[in-house]
PDB file of C-alpha atoms in Angstrom:
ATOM      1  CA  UNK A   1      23.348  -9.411 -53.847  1.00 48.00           C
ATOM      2  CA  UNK A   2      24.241  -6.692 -51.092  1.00 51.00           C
ATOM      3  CA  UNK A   3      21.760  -5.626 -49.000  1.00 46.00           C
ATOM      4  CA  UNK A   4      20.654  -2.149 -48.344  1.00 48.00           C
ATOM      5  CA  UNK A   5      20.137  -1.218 -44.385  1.00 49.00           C
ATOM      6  CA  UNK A   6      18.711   2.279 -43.018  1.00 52.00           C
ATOM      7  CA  UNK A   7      20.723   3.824 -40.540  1.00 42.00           C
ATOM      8  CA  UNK A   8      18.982   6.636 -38.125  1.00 45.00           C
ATOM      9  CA  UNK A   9      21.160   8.445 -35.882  1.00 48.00           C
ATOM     10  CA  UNK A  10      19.231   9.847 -32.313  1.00 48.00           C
ATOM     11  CA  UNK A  11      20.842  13.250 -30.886  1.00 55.00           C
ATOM     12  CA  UNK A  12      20.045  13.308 -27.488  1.00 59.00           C
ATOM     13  CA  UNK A  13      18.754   9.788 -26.297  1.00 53.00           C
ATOM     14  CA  UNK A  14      21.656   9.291 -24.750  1.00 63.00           C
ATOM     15  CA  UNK A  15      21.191  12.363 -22.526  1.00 64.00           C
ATOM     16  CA  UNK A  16      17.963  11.518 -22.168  1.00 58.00           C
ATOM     17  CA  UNK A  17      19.120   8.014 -20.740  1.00 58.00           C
ATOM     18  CA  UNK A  18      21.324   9.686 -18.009  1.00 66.00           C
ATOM     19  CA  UNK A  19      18.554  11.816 -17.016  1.00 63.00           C
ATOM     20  CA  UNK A  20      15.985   9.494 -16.367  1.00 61.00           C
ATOM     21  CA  UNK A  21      19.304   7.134 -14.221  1.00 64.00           C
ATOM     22  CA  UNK A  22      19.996  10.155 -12.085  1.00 65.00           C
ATOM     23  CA  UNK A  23      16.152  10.501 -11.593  1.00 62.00           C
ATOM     24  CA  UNK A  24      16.252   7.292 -10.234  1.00 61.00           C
ATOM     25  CA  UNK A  25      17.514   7.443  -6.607  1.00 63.00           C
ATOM     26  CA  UNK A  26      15.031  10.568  -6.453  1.00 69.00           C
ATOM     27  CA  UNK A  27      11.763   8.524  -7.980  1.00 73.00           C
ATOM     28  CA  UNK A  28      12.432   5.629  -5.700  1.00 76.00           C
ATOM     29  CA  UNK A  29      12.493   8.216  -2.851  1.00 80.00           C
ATOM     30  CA  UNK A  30       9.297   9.603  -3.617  1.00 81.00           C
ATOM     31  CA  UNK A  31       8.004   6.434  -4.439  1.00 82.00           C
ATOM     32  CA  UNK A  32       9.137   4.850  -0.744  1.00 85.00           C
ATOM     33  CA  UNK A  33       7.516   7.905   1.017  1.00 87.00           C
ATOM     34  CA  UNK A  34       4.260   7.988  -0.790  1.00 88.00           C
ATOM     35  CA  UNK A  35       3.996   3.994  -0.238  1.00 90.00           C
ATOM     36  CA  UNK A  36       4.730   5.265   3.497  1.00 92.00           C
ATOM     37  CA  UNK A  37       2.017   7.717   3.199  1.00 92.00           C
ATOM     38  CA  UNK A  38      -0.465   5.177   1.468  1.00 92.00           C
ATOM     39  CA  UNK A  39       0.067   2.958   4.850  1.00 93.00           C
ATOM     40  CA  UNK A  40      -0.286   5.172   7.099  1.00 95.00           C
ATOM     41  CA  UNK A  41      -3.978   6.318   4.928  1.00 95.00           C
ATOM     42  CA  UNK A  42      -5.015   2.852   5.295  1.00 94.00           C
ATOM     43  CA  UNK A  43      -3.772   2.375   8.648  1.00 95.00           C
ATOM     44  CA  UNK A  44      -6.128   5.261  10.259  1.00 96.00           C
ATOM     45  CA  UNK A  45      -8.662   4.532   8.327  1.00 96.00           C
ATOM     46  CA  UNK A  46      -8.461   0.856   9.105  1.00 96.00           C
ATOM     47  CA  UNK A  47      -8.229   2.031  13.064  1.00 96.00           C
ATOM     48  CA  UNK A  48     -11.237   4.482  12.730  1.00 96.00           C
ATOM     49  CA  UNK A  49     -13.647   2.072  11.150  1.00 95.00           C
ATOM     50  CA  UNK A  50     -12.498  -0.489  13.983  1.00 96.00           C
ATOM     51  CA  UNK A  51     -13.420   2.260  16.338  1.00 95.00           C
ATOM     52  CA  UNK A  52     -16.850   2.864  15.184  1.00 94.00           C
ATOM     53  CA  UNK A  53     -17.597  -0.997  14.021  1.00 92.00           C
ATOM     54  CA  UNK A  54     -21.376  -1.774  14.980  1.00 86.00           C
ATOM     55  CA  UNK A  55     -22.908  -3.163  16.862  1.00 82.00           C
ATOM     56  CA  UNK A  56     -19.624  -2.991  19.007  1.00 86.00           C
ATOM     57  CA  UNK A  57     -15.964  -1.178  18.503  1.00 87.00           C
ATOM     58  CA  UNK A  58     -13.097  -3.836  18.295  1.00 92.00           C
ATOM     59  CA  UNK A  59     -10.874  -3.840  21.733  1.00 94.00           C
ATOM     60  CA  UNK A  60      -8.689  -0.771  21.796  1.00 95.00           C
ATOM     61  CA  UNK A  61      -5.535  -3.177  22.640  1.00 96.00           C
ATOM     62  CA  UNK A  62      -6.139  -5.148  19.146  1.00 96.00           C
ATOM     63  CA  UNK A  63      -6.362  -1.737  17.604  1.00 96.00           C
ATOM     64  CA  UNK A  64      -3.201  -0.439  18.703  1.00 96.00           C
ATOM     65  CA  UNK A  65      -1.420  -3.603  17.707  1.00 96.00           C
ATOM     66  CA  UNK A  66      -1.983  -2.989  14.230  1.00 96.00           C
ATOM     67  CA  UNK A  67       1.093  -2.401  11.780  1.00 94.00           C
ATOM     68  CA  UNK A  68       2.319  -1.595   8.694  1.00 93.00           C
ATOM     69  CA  UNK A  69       5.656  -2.037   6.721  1.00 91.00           C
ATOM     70  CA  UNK A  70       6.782  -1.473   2.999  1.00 90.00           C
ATOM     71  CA  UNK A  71       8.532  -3.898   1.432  1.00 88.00           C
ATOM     72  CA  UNK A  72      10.681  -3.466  -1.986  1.00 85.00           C
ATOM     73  CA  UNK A  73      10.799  -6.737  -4.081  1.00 85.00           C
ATOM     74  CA  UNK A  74      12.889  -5.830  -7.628  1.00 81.00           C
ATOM     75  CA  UNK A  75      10.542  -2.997  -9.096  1.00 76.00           C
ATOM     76  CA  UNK A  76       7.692  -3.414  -6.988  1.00 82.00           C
ATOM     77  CA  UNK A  77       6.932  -2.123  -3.952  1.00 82.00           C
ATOM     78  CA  UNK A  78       4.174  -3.458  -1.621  1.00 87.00           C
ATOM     79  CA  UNK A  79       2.022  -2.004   1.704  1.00 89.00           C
ATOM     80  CA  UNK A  80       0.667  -3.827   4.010  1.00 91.00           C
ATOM     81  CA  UNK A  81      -1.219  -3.094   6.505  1.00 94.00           C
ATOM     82  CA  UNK A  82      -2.610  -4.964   9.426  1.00 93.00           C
ATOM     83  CA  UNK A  83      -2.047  -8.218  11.608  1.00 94.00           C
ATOM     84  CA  UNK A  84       0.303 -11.220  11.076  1.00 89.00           C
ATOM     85  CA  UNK A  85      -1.229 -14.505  11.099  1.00 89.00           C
ATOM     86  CA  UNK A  86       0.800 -16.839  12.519  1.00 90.00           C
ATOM     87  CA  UNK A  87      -0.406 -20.617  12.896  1.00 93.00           C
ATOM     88  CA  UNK A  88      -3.602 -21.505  13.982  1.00 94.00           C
ATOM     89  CA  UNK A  89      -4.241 -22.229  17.487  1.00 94.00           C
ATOM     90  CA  UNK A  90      -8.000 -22.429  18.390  1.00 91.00           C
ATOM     91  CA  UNK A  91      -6.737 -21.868  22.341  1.00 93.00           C
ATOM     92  CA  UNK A  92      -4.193 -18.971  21.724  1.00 93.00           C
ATOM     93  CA  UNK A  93      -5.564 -16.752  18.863  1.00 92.00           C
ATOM     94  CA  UNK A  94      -3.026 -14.088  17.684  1.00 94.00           C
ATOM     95  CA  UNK A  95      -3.880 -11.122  16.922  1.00 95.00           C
ATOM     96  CA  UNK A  96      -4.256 -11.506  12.888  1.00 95.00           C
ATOM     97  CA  UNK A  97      -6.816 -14.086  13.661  1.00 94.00           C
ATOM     98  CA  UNK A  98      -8.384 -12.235  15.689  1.00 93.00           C
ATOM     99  CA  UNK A  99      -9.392  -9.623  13.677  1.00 94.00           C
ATOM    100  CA  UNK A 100     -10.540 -11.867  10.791  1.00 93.00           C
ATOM    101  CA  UNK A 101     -12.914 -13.547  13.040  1.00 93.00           C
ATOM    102  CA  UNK A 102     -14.061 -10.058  14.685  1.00 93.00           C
ATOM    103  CA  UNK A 103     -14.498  -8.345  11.077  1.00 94.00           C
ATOM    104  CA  UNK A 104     -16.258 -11.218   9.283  1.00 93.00           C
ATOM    105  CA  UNK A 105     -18.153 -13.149  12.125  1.00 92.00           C
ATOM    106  CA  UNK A 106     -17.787 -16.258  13.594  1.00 89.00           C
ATOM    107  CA  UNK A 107     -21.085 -18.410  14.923  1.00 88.00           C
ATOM    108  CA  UNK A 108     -19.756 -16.890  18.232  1.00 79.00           C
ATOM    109  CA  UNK A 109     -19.528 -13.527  16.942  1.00 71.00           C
ATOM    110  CA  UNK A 110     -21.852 -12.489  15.242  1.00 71.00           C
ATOM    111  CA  UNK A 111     -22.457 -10.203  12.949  1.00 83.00           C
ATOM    112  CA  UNK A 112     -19.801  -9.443  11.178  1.00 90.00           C
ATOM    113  CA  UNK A 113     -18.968  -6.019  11.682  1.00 93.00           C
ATOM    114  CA  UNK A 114     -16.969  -5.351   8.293  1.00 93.00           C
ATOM    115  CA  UNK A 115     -14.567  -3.180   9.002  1.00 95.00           C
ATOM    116  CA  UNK A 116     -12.004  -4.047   6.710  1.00 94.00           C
ATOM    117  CA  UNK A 117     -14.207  -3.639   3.631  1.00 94.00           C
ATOM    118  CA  UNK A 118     -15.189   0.249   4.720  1.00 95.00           C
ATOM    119  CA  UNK A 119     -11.818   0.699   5.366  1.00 95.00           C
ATOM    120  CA  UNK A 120     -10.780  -0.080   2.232  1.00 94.00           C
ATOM    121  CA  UNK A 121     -13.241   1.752   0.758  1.00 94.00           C
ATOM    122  CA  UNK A 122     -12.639   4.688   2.319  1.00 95.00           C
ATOM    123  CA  UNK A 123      -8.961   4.846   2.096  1.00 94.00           C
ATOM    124  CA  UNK A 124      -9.197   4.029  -1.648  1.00 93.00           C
ATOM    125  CA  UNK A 125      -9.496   7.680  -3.058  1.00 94.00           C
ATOM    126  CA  UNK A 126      -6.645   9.448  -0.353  1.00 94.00           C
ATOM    127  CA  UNK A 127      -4.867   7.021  -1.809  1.00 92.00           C
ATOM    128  CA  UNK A 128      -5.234   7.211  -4.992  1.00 92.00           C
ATOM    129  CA  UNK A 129      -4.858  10.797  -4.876  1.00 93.00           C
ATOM    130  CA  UNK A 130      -1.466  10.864  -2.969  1.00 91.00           C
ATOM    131  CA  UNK A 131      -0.095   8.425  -5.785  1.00 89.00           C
ATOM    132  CA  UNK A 132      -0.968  10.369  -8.299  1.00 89.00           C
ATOM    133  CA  UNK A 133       0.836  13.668  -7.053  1.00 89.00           C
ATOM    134  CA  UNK A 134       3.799  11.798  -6.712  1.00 85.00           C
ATOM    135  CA  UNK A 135       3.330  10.086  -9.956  1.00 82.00           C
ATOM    136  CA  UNK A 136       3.092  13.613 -11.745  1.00 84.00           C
ATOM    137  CA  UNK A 137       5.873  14.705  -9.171  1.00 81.00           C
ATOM    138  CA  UNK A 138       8.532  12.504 -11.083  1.00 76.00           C
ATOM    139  CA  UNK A 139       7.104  13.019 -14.560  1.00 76.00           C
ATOM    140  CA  UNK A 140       7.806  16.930 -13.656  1.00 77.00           C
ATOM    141  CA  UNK A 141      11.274  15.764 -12.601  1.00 72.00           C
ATOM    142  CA  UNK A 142      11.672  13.893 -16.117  1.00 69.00           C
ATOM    143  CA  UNK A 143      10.625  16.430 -18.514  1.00 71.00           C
ATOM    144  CA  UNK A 144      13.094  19.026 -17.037  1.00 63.00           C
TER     145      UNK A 144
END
């Protein structure tokens, strides 16, 4: 018995396909700066709410310490924002550590002054914004 198959030819797709590859070294430009952008929201933010934490600011010198990178990892791309923790040595904090301790409270420290959290909260609709321009930035890019 032969077998029948439906065949469907697609004008265009292939264009389409080149389109969305050439967009591709553009999108992951826009994509690398608004990540850049999104640290650098969190970043003041993060430094601002350290500034005004209650019922005392966090030293100036751990505030200015404070970094941020972008990293790339196959299709995702990641912020961060903050302090390295390194291994923990009860006699030589570093400065990640530090700032743990300083936003959450220790029995030494106390309150915790919850910086982080505001931060966070704070930062989350700049953010959110800023990704979605860029998001509708490369969707403008595709449909042209």
């Amino acid at each position: 018995m032969a077998k029948s198959g439906i065949s469907l030819k697609l004008d265009g797709f292939e264009e389409m396909l080149k389109d969305i590859e050439a967009a591709g070294g553009t999108i992951n430009k826009a994509v690398d700066s608004t990540m850049k952008q999104s640290a650098q929201i969190v970043q003041s933010e993060l430094k601002k709410q350290m500034q005004g934490a209650s019922p005392k600011a966090v030293d100036s010198g751990l505030i200015n310490r404070m970094s941020s990178s972008v990293k790339w990892e196959g299709n995702v791309f990641t912020a961060e924002v903050g302090y390295k923790k390194g291994s923990y040595n009860p006699k030589k904090l570093d400065d990640g550590y530090k700032a743990v301790f300083i936003n959450y409270g220790t029995p030494r420290i106390a309150p915790p002054r919850g910086f982080i959290g505001k931060a966070k909260k704070k930062a989350k609709q700049p953010v959110k914004k800023a990704q979605e321009q860029t998001f509708k930035k490369i969707l403008e890019r595709l449909q042209k």
